[in-house]
Amino acid sequence: MTNRRDFLKKAGIGGVAAAGATALAAPAVRAQAPIKWRLQTYAGPALAEHVIKPAIDAFNKAANGEMVIELYTADQLVPTGELFRAMQQGTIDAVQSDDDSMASPTEVTVFGGYFPFASRYSLDVPVLFNQYGLKEIWEEEYAKVGVKHISAGSWDPCHFATKEPINSLADLKGKRVFTFPTAGRFMSQFGVVPVTLPWEDIEVAVQTGELDGIAWSGITEDYTVGWADVTNYFLTNNISGAWAGSFFANQERWNELPDHLKTLLQLAMDSSHYYRQWWYWGGEASLRVNGDKMKLTTIPDEEWATVEEAAVTFWDEIAAESETKAKVVEIFKKYNADMKKAGRPYRYG
């Protein structure tokens, strides 16, 4: 009996200990299926390899089975112009895009992508958001429509890549160009004919003559996605110094995440912003110097000044449309005035 009691006692202790060890070794979160999100980017497959995939791969690895983000490229689940609605409705969980391309119904949509001459360098965008107040305005605007604005960052400058050389403003007249809605609206006063097509169709459209050129990116992107193979010239004058884009999520899905995964996701997005800073900045210079697919052309500064002056008028026209737009334009004016006063290296002349 003594031996039997000892055996039962030890078995009981062992059973409890084993159960306890099992509970400790397998927290509830590990027993559950991972949280799954679907994120669609504005970028096609070749570009996504740089502007988003490294960050998503890193996030999925660091999430350690608790969450998995499935990445989809341009138009893969829904057309780019329907990205906002799909995210708002929960068809997809998150988006990487500019406000303009995804047609978000907010007061700040017009400033996404390339707002003419709002920035000169890529670092201007994160400074405008994090130090000059754009972040708070974007968060407030998207909260009104059930979407979480996670973070904003910069991409490349906006240049024309064309089949025929552009050496003057007159050369732009009648050119059918794939570009962003607001950039197209602005440049139409100089005779540019904006054309909207699915991102994946652009290369073929240039080859078939449906498009005369592209004003969607800088030279790094032209080479990366194949546009440098179908265009012959690259105009060194740009419409804006950096594309402004963001990461967004369906607000309810964002709210469901535990705080540590929200933090991890924000860190992953920040790493994506950082990657693009150096990848585009270095690529723009290197390909101008060493690239062999496109010849560089330039519109003289005194003539291009006409475009820059027109941008000031355009800003005022946008500011007159609403109180929020006026507030954003004032921030742009304040920021650019500060940069000019600061002088080199912030602004040259």
mmCIF file of C-alpha atoms in Angstrom:
data_model
loop_
_atom_site.group_PDB
_atom_site.id
_atom_site.type_symbol
_atom_site.label_atom_id
_atom_site.label_comp_id
_atom_site.label_asym_id
_atom_site.label_seq_id
_atom_site.Cartn_x
_atom_site.Cartn_y
_atom_site.Cartn_z
ATOM 1 C CA MET A 1 0.000 0.000 0.000
ATOM 2 C CA THR A 2 2.798 2.347 0.848
ATOM 3 C CA ASN A 3 4.437 1.686 -2.471
ATOM 4 C CA ARG A 4 1.114 2.125 -4.255
ATOM 5 C CA ARG A 5 0.431 5.442 -2.488
ATOM 6 C CA ASP A 6 3.898 6.667 -3.372
ATOM 7 C CA PHE A 7 3.351 5.650 -6.991
ATOM 8 C CA LEU A 8 -0.009 7.445 -7.245
ATOM 9 C CA LYS A 9 1.382 10.510 -5.510
ATOM 10 C CA LYS A 10 4.327 10.686 -7.879
ATOM 11 C CA ALA A 11 2.105 10.055 -10.886
ATOM 12 C CA GLY A 12 -0.229 12.838 -9.789
ATOM 13 C CA ILE A 13 2.598 15.276 -9.284
ATOM 14 C CA GLY A 14 4.098 14.242 -12.592
ATOM 15 C CA GLY A 15 0.766 14.639 -14.329
ATOM 16 C CA VAL A 16 0.247 18.095 -12.914
ATOM 17 C CA ALA A 17 3.812 19.036 -13.718
ATOM 18 C CA ALA A 18 3.455 17.747 -17.256
ATOM 19 C CA ALA A 19 0.208 19.598 -17.759
ATOM 20 C CA GLY A 20 1.773 22.745 -16.356
ATOM 21 C CA ALA A 21 4.787 22.382 -18.586
ATOM 22 C CA THR A 22 2.533 21.891 -21.584
ATOM 23 C CA ALA A 23 0.563 24.995 -20.727
ATOM 24 C CA LEU A 24 3.709 27.039 -20.286
ATOM 25 C CA ALA A 25 5.299 25.765 -23.455
ATOM 26 C CA ALA A 26 2.260 26.433 -25.598
ATOM 27 C CA PRO A 27 0.606 29.795 -24.891
ATOM 28 C CA ALA A 28 -2.925 30.276 -26.164
ATOM 29 C CA VAL A 29 -1.725 32.444 -29.028
ATOM 30 C CA ARG A 30 0.439 29.615 -30.350
ATOM 31 C CA ALA A 31 -2.511 27.227 -30.258
ATOM 32 C CA GLN A 32 -4.619 29.531 -32.392
ATOM 33 C CA ALA A 33 -4.426 29.841 -36.155
ATOM 34 C CA PRO A 34 -2.258 32.814 -37.184
ATOM 35 C CA ILE A 35 -3.886 36.126 -37.987
ATOM 36 C CA LYS A 36 -3.931 36.472 -41.766
ATOM 37 C CA TRP A 37 -3.989 39.734 -43.681
ATOM 38 C CA ARG A 38 -4.098 40.400 -47.391
ATOM 39 C CA LEU A 39 -2.134 43.485 -48.454
ATOM 40 C CA GLN A 40 -2.166 44.812 -52.014
ATOM 41 C CA THR A 41 0.420 47.253 -53.277
ATOM 42 C CA TYR A 42 0.126 49.716 -56.155
ATOM 43 C CA ALA A 43 3.397 48.268 -57.529
ATOM 44 C CA GLY A 44 3.811 45.535 -60.114
ATOM 45 C CA PRO A 45 5.855 42.388 -59.327
ATOM 46 C CA ALA A 46 9.302 43.705 -60.329
ATOM 47 C CA LEU A 47 8.920 46.939 -58.378
ATOM 48 C CA ALA A 48 7.277 45.242 -55.386
ATOM 49 C CA GLU A 49 10.497 43.258 -54.925
ATOM 50 C CA HIS A 50 12.011 46.505 -53.664
ATOM 51 C CA VAL A 51 9.283 48.824 -52.417
ATOM 52 C CA ILE A 52 7.402 46.356 -50.198
ATOM 53 C CA LYS A 53 8.391 42.656 -50.321
ATOM 54 C CA PRO A 54 11.514 42.851 -48.088
ATOM 55 C CA ALA A 55 9.489 44.517 -45.332
ATOM 56 C CA ILE A 56 6.637 42.003 -45.541
ATOM 57 C CA ASP A 57 9.052 39.056 -45.566
ATOM 58 C CA ALA A 58 10.766 40.476 -42.487
ATOM 59 C CA PHE A 59 7.446 41.046 -40.715
ATOM 60 C CA ASN A 60 6.242 37.504 -41.382
ATOM 61 C CA LYS A 61 9.489 36.110 -40.039
ATOM 62 C CA ALA A 62 9.484 38.308 -36.932
ATOM 63 C CA ALA A 63 5.789 37.606 -36.238
ATOM 64 C CA ASN A 64 6.888 34.035 -35.572
ATOM 65 C CA GLY A 65 3.661 32.357 -36.604
ATOM 66 C CA GLU A 66 1.301 34.753 -34.842
ATOM 67 C CA MET A 67 0.466 36.690 -38.008
ATOM 68 C CA VAL A 68 1.022 36.285 -41.739
ATOM 69 C CA ILE A 69 0.601 39.008 -44.372
ATOM 70 C CA GLU A 70 -0.088 37.771 -47.895
ATOM 71 C CA LEU A 71 1.280 40.256 -50.438
ATOM 72 C CA TYR A 72 -0.479 40.981 -53.733
ATOM 73 C CA THR A 73 0.848 43.240 -56.476
ATOM 74 C CA ALA A 74 -0.815 45.840 -58.710
ATOM 75 C CA ASP A 75 -4.358 44.947 -59.805
ATOM 76 C CA GLN A 76 -3.938 41.343 -58.634
ATOM 77 C CA LEU A 77 -7.016 41.287 -56.381
ATOM 78 C CA VAL A 78 -8.712 44.559 -57.307
ATOM 79 C CA PRO A 79 -7.871 47.390 -59.737
ATOM 80 C CA THR A 80 -5.693 50.102 -58.183
ATOM 81 C CA GLY A 81 -8.517 52.625 -58.490
ATOM 82 C CA GLU A 82 -10.658 50.388 -56.269
ATOM 83 C CA LEU A 83 -8.070 49.749 -53.574
ATOM 84 C CA PHE A 84 -9.524 52.177 -51.084
ATOM 85 C CA ARG A 85 -13.087 50.870 -51.341
ATOM 86 C CA ALA A 86 -11.931 47.258 -51.090
ATOM 87 C CA MET A 87 -9.923 48.042 -47.951
ATOM 88 C CA GLN A 88 -12.700 50.116 -46.419
ATOM 89 C CA GLN A 89 -15.154 47.259 -46.938
ATOM 90 C CA GLY A 90 -12.704 44.664 -45.611
ATOM 91 C CA THR A 91 -12.297 42.775 -48.897
ATOM 92 C CA ILE A 92 -8.576 43.320 -48.391
ATOM 93 C CA ASP A 93 -6.989 44.229 -45.080
ATOM 94 C CA ALA A 94 -4.222 46.670 -45.979
ATOM 95 C CA VAL A 95 -2.877 48.735 -48.849
ATOM 96 C CA GLN A 96 0.353 50.353 -49.951
ATOM 97 C CA SER A 97 -0.435 53.235 -52.297
ATOM 98 C CA ASP A 98 -0.639 56.946 -52.689
ATOM 99 C CA ASP A 99 -3.985 58.564 -51.897
ATOM 100 C CA ASP A 100 -4.437 59.838 -55.452
ATOM 101 C CA SER A 101 -4.082 56.523 -57.290
ATOM 102 C CA MET A 102 -6.469 54.615 -55.032
ATOM 103 C CA ALA A 103 -9.094 57.388 -55.219
ATOM 104 C CA SER A 104 -9.621 57.734 -51.493
ATOM 105 C CA PRO A 105 -12.600 59.972 -50.618
ATOM 106 C CA THR A 106 -10.715 62.361 -48.354
ATOM 107 C CA GLU A 107 -9.702 65.997 -48.381
ATOM 108 C CA VAL A 108 -6.028 65.010 -48.662
ATOM 109 C CA THR A 109 -6.302 62.707 -51.686
ATOM 110 C CA VAL A 110 -5.064 65.349 -54.131
ATOM 111 C CA PHE A 111 -1.770 65.624 -52.235
ATOM 112 C CA GLY A 112 -0.859 61.936 -52.560
ATOM 113 C CA GLY A 113 1.505 60.760 -55.267
ATOM 114 C CA TYR A 114 3.067 63.782 -56.937
ATOM 115 C CA PHE A 115 1.597 67.081 -55.820
ATOM 116 C CA PRO A 116 3.456 69.498 -58.141
ATOM 117 C CA PHE A 117 6.698 70.783 -56.609
ATOM 118 C CA ALA A 118 5.598 70.091 -53.021
ATOM 119 C CA SER A 119 8.965 68.422 -52.427
ATOM 120 C CA ARG A 120 12.419 68.695 -53.900
ATOM 121 C CA TYR A 121 14.130 65.773 -52.169
ATOM 122 C CA SER A 122 12.911 62.463 -50.781
ATOM 123 C CA LEU A 123 13.642 63.468 -47.172
ATOM 124 C CA ASP A 124 11.140 66.321 -47.530
ATOM 125 C CA VAL A 125 8.205 63.900 -47.308
ATOM 126 C CA PRO A 126 8.905 62.275 -43.903
ATOM 127 C CA VAL A 127 9.850 65.669 -42.456
ATOM 128 C CA LEU A 128 6.579 67.182 -43.668
ATOM 129 C CA PHE A 129 4.641 64.339 -42.065
ATOM 130 C CA ASN A 130 6.552 63.933 -38.830
ATOM 131 C CA GLN A 131 7.674 67.480 -38.060
ATOM 132 C CA TYR A 132 5.319 69.813 -39.923
ATOM 133 C CA GLY A 133 1.956 68.273 -39.061
ATOM 134 C CA LEU A 134 0.824 66.281 -42.097
ATOM 135 C CA LYS A 135 0.739 63.028 -40.114
ATOM 136 C CA GLU A 136 -1.994 64.272 -37.800
ATOM 137 C CA ILE A 137 -4.073 65.637 -40.688
ATOM 138 C CA TRP A 138 -3.858 62.330 -42.601
ATOM 139 C CA GLU A 139 -4.761 60.293 -39.519
ATOM 140 C CA GLU A 140 -7.790 62.462 -38.835
ATOM 141 C CA GLU A 141 -9.005 62.377 -42.434
ATOM 142 C CA TYR A 142 -8.757 58.602 -42.739
ATOM 143 C CA ALA A 143 -10.317 57.977 -39.333
ATOM 144 C CA LYS A 144 -13.445 59.652 -40.722
ATOM 145 C CA VAL A 145 -13.797 56.955 -43.395
ATOM 146 C CA GLY A 146 -12.929 53.855 -41.363
ATOM 147 C CA VAL A 147 -9.323 53.467 -42.421
ATOM 148 C CA LYS A 148 -6.128 53.503 -40.358
ATOM 149 C CA HIS A 149 -3.325 55.587 -41.828
ATOM 150 C CA ILE A 150 -0.261 53.686 -40.589
ATOM 151 C CA SER A 151 2.597 55.756 -41.968
ATOM 152 C CA ALA A 152 3.763 57.814 -44.935
ATOM 153 C CA GLY A 153 7.058 57.763 -46.769
ATOM 154 C CA SER A 154 8.719 58.923 -49.952
ATOM 155 C CA TRP A 155 9.574 57.236 -53.207
ATOM 156 C CA ASP A 156 11.303 58.585 -56.303
ATOM 157 C CA PRO A 157 10.951 61.925 -58.140
ATOM 158 C CA CYS A 158 8.562 62.274 -61.105
ATOM 159 C CA HIS A 159 10.203 62.506 -64.530
ATOM 160 C CA PHE A 160 9.047 62.046 -68.105
ATOM 161 C CA ALA A 161 10.269 58.956 -69.953
ATOM 162 C CA THR A 162 9.362 59.330 -73.616
ATOM 163 C CA LYS A 163 9.798 57.824 -77.057
ATOM 164 C CA GLU A 164 10.626 61.205 -78.634
ATOM 165 C CA PRO A 165 13.039 63.757 -77.084
ATOM 166 C CA ILE A 166 11.675 66.562 -74.887
ATOM 167 C CA ASN A 167 13.871 69.656 -75.084
ATOM 168 C CA SER A 168 11.250 72.365 -74.569
ATOM 169 C CA LEU A 169 7.749 72.795 -73.165
ATOM 170 C CA ALA A 170 6.442 72.851 -76.726
ATOM 171 C CA ASP A 171 7.641 69.263 -77.151
ATOM 172 C CA LEU A 172 5.171 68.159 -74.453
ATOM 173 C CA LYS A 173 2.116 69.312 -76.388
ATOM 174 C CA GLY A 174 -0.147 66.502 -77.476
ATOM 175 C CA LYS A 175 1.930 63.816 -75.766
ATOM 176 C CA ARG A 176 -0.247 61.025 -74.376
ATOM 177 C CA VAL A 177 1.268 60.254 -71.008
ATOM 178 C CA PHE A 178 0.522 57.755 -68.255
ATOM 179 C CA THR A 179 0.659 59.682 -65.000
ATOM 180 C CA PHE A 180 -1.085 60.297 -61.679
ATOM 181 C CA PRO A 181 -4.471 62.066 -61.611
ATOM 182 C CA THR A 182 -3.259 65.274 -59.953
ATOM 183 C CA ALA A 183 0.018 65.434 -61.892
ATOM 184 C CA GLY A 184 -1.965 64.959 -65.103
ATOM 185 C CA ARG A 185 -4.440 67.661 -64.121
ATOM 186 C CA PHE A 186 -1.563 70.068 -63.533
ATOM 187 C CA MET A 187 0.491 69.225 -66.633
ATOM 188 C CA SER A 188 -2.523 69.322 -68.983
ATOM 189 C CA GLN A 189 -2.143 73.127 -69.099
ATOM 190 C CA PHE A 190 1.125 72.527 -70.987
ATOM 191 C CA GLY A 191 -0.541 70.323 -73.567
ATOM 192 C CA VAL A 192 0.079 66.938 -71.929
ATOM 193 C CA VAL A 193 -2.761 64.452 -72.477
ATOM 194 C CA PRO A 194 -3.081 62.328 -69.299
ATOM 195 C CA VAL A 195 -4.001 58.674 -69.867
ATOM 196 C CA THR A 196 -5.156 56.197 -67.226
ATOM 197 C CA LEU A 197 -4.399 52.503 -67.776
ATOM 198 C CA PRO A 198 -3.714 49.460 -65.574
ATOM 199 C CA TRP A 199 -0.106 49.546 -64.362
ATOM 200 C CA GLU A 200 0.753 46.220 -66.012
ATOM 201 C CA ASP A 201 -0.421 47.468 -69.432
ATOM 202 C CA ILE A 202 1.907 50.467 -69.635
ATOM 203 C CA GLU A 203 4.901 48.835 -71.324
ATOM 204 C CA VAL A 204 2.793 47.374 -74.127
ATOM 205 C CA ALA A 205 0.853 50.644 -74.520
ATOM 206 C CA VAL A 206 4.126 52.480 -75.193
ATOM 207 C CA GLN A 207 5.206 49.827 -77.681
ATOM 208 C CA THR A 208 1.930 49.971 -79.591
ATOM 209 C CA GLY A 209 1.845 53.779 -79.671
ATOM 210 C CA GLU A 210 -1.164 54.134 -77.387
ATOM 211 C CA LEU A 211 1.166 56.108 -75.101
ATOM 212 C CA ASP A 212 3.918 58.560 -76.041
ATOM 213 C CA GLY A 213 5.477 58.440 -72.624
ATOM 214 C CA ILE A 214 5.273 57.964 -68.887
ATOM 215 C CA ALA A 215 5.422 60.488 -66.027
ATOM 216 C CA TRP A 216 5.086 58.095 -63.148
ATOM 217 C CA SER A 217 8.536 57.669 -61.661
ATOM 218 C CA GLY A 218 12.237 58.367 -61.698
ATOM 219 C CA ILE A 219 14.878 56.548 -63.692
ATOM 220 C CA THR A 220 15.380 53.761 -61.098
ATOM 221 C CA GLU A 221 11.835 52.584 -61.605
ATOM 222 C CA ASP A 222 12.067 52.965 -65.396
ATOM 223 C CA TYR A 223 14.916 50.462 -65.433
ATOM 224 C CA THR A 224 13.474 48.148 -62.788
ATOM 225 C CA VAL A 225 10.049 47.613 -64.351
ATOM 226 C CA GLY A 226 11.098 47.570 -68.020
ATOM 227 C CA TRP A 227 9.958 51.011 -69.137
ATOM 228 C CA ALA A 228 13.531 51.944 -70.044
ATOM 229 C CA ASP A 229 13.347 49.186 -72.660
ATOM 230 C CA VAL A 230 10.468 50.841 -74.537
ATOM 231 C CA THR A 231 11.287 54.558 -74.109
ATOM 232 C CA ASN A 232 14.292 56.360 -75.559
ATOM 233 C CA TYR A 233 14.613 59.582 -73.550
ATOM 234 C CA PHE A 234 14.572 60.670 -69.919
ATOM 235 C CA LEU A 235 13.766 64.304 -69.054
ATOM 236 C CA THR A 236 15.929 65.486 -66.144
ATOM 237 C CA ASN A 237 13.419 68.177 -65.087
ATOM 238 C CA ASN A 238 10.933 66.761 -62.615
ATOM 239 C CA ILE A 239 7.370 67.631 -61.640
ATOM 240 C CA SER A 240 8.064 66.852 -57.996
ATOM 241 C CA GLY A 241 11.059 65.686 -56.018
ATOM 242 C CA ALA A 242 9.452 62.710 -54.319
ATOM 243 C CA TRP A 243 6.343 60.585 -54.528
ATOM 244 C CA ALA A 244 4.354 60.571 -51.287
ATOM 245 C CA GLY A 245 2.749 57.244 -50.456
ATOM 246 C CA SER A 246 1.459 55.450 -47.383
ATOM 247 C CA PHE A 247 0.483 52.217 -45.728
ATOM 248 C CA PHE A 248 -3.165 51.918 -44.755
ATOM 249 C CA ALA A 249 -5.315 49.282 -43.038
ATOM 250 C CA ASN A 250 -8.973 48.569 -42.486
ATOM 251 C CA GLN A 251 -9.659 50.212 -39.117
ATOM 252 C CA GLU A 252 -11.484 47.233 -37.593
ATOM 253 C CA ARG A 253 -8.773 44.800 -38.591
ATOM 254 C CA TRP A 254 -6.156 47.155 -37.183
ATOM 255 C CA ASN A 255 -8.055 47.443 -33.897
ATOM 256 C CA GLU A 256 -8.154 43.641 -33.582
ATOM 257 C CA LEU A 257 -4.367 43.363 -33.543
ATOM 258 C CA PRO A 258 -2.603 43.042 -30.184
ATOM 259 C CA ASP A 259 -0.341 45.987 -29.409
ATOM 260 C CA HIS A 260 2.906 44.091 -30.003
ATOM 261 C CA LEU A 261 1.845 43.193 -33.563
ATOM 262 C CA LYS A 262 0.802 46.788 -34.239
ATOM 263 C CA THR A 263 4.268 47.877 -33.126
ATOM 264 C CA LEU A 264 5.940 45.197 -35.231
ATOM 265 C CA LEU A 265 3.926 46.217 -38.279
ATOM 266 C CA GLN A 266 4.857 49.876 -37.828
ATOM 267 C CA LEU A 267 8.516 48.910 -37.541
ATOM 268 C CA ALA A 268 8.257 46.871 -40.748
ATOM 269 C CA MET A 269 6.688 49.813 -42.562
ATOM 270 C CA ASP A 270 9.445 52.108 -41.297
ATOM 271 C CA SER A 271 12.052 49.672 -42.609
ATOM 272 C CA SER A 272 10.313 49.782 -45.990
ATOM 273 C CA HIS A 273 10.460 53.587 -46.013
ATOM 274 C CA TYR A 274 14.167 53.486 -45.146
ATOM 275 C CA TYR A 275 14.955 50.931 -47.878
ATOM 276 C CA ARG A 276 13.351 53.134 -50.516
ATOM 277 C CA GLN A 277 15.225 56.223 -49.315
ATOM 278 C CA TRP A 278 18.610 54.824 -50.250
ATOM 279 C CA TRP A 279 17.520 52.513 -53.073
ATOM 280 C CA TYR A 280 15.904 55.299 -55.087
ATOM 281 C CA TRP A 281 18.387 58.016 -54.122
ATOM 282 C CA GLY A 282 21.402 55.981 -55.191
ATOM 283 C CA GLY A 283 19.678 54.554 -58.230
ATOM 284 C CA GLU A 284 18.609 57.921 -59.616
ATOM 285 C CA ALA A 285 22.209 59.147 -59.697
ATOM 286 C CA SER A 286 23.840 55.896 -60.781
ATOM 287 C CA LEU A 287 21.523 55.266 -63.712
ATOM 288 C CA ARG A 288 21.796 58.828 -65.006
ATOM 289 C CA VAL A 289 25.567 58.386 -65.059
ATOM 290 C CA ASN A 290 25.936 54.705 -65.949
ATOM 291 C CA GLY A 291 22.625 53.720 -67.547
ATOM 292 C CA ASP A 292 22.762 52.899 -71.232
ATOM 293 C CA LYS A 293 19.088 52.618 -72.201
ATOM 294 C CA MET A 294 17.820 56.208 -72.262
ATOM 295 C CA LYS A 295 19.376 59.468 -73.403
ATOM 296 C CA LEU A 296 19.042 62.392 -70.994
ATOM 297 C CA THR A 297 17.364 65.593 -72.163
ATOM 298 C CA THR A 298 16.719 68.860 -70.306
ATOM 299 C CA ILE A 299 14.370 71.807 -70.658
ATOM 300 C CA PRO A 300 16.366 74.993 -69.876
ATOM 301 C CA ASP A 301 15.926 76.309 -66.320
ATOM 302 C CA GLU A 302 14.490 79.630 -67.423
ATOM 303 C CA GLU A 303 11.786 77.842 -69.417
ATOM 304 C CA TRP A 304 11.090 75.243 -66.728
ATOM 305 C CA ALA A 305 10.603 78.126 -64.279
ATOM 306 C CA THR A 306 7.298 78.697 -66.077
ATOM 307 C CA VAL A 307 6.121 75.305 -64.829
ATOM 308 C CA GLU A 308 7.304 75.996 -61.279
ATOM 309 C CA GLU A 309 5.473 79.329 -61.275
ATOM 310 C CA ALA A 310 2.314 77.647 -62.530
ATOM 311 C CA ALA A 311 2.533 75.272 -59.573
ATOM 312 C CA VAL A 312 2.156 78.181 -57.139
ATOM 313 C CA THR A 313 -1.085 79.159 -58.867
ATOM 314 C CA PHE A 314 -2.203 75.520 -58.826
ATOM 315 C CA TRP A 315 -1.549 75.302 -55.063
ATOM 316 C CA ASP A 316 -3.783 78.305 -54.473
ATOM 317 C CA GLU A 317 -6.528 76.805 -56.621
ATOM 318 C CA ILE A 318 -6.426 73.613 -54.547
ATOM 319 C CA ALA A 319 -6.337 75.576 -51.276
ATOM 320 C CA ALA A 320 -9.541 77.374 -52.254
ATOM 321 C CA GLU A 321 -11.430 74.072 -52.416
ATOM 322 C CA SER A 322 -11.639 73.397 -48.662
ATOM 323 C CA GLU A 323 -10.361 74.375 -45.235
ATOM 324 C CA THR A 324 -8.340 71.179 -44.874
ATOM 325 C CA LYS A 325 -6.711 71.577 -48.284
ATOM 326 C CA ALA A 326 -5.857 75.178 -47.413
ATOM 327 C CA LYS A 327 -4.195 73.958 -44.207
ATOM 328 C CA VAL A 328 -2.057 71.446 -46.102
ATOM 329 C CA VAL A 329 -1.031 74.021 -48.710
ATOM 330 C CA GLU A 330 -0.003 76.435 -45.950
ATOM 331 C CA ILE A 331 2.212 73.711 -44.489
ATOM 332 C CA PHE A 332 3.836 73.192 -47.892
ATOM 333 C CA LYS A 333 4.439 76.922 -48.232
ATOM 334 C CA LYS A 334 5.857 77.217 -44.716
ATOM 335 C CA TYR A 335 8.103 74.202 -45.197
ATOM 336 C CA ASN A 336 9.499 75.311 -48.548
ATOM 337 C CA ALA A 337 10.079 78.832 -47.230
ATOM 338 C CA ASP A 338 12.012 77.367 -44.292
ATOM 339 C CA MET A 339 14.108 75.188 -46.583
ATOM 340 C CA LYS A 340 14.932 78.136 -48.827
ATOM 341 C CA LYS A 341 15.976 80.245 -45.840
ATOM 342 C CA ALA A 342 18.057 77.369 -44.482
ATOM 343 C CA GLY A 343 20.012 77.338 -47.742
ATOM 344 C CA ARG A 344 22.540 74.682 -48.637
ATOM 345 C CA PRO A 345 22.224 71.718 -48.521
ATOM 346 C CA TYR A 346 18.444 72.041 -48.047
ATOM 347 C CA ARG A 347 17.885 74.292 -51.032
ATOM 348 C CA TYR A 348 20.150 75.662 -53.727
ATOM 349 C CA GLY A 349 19.030 79.127 -54.715
#
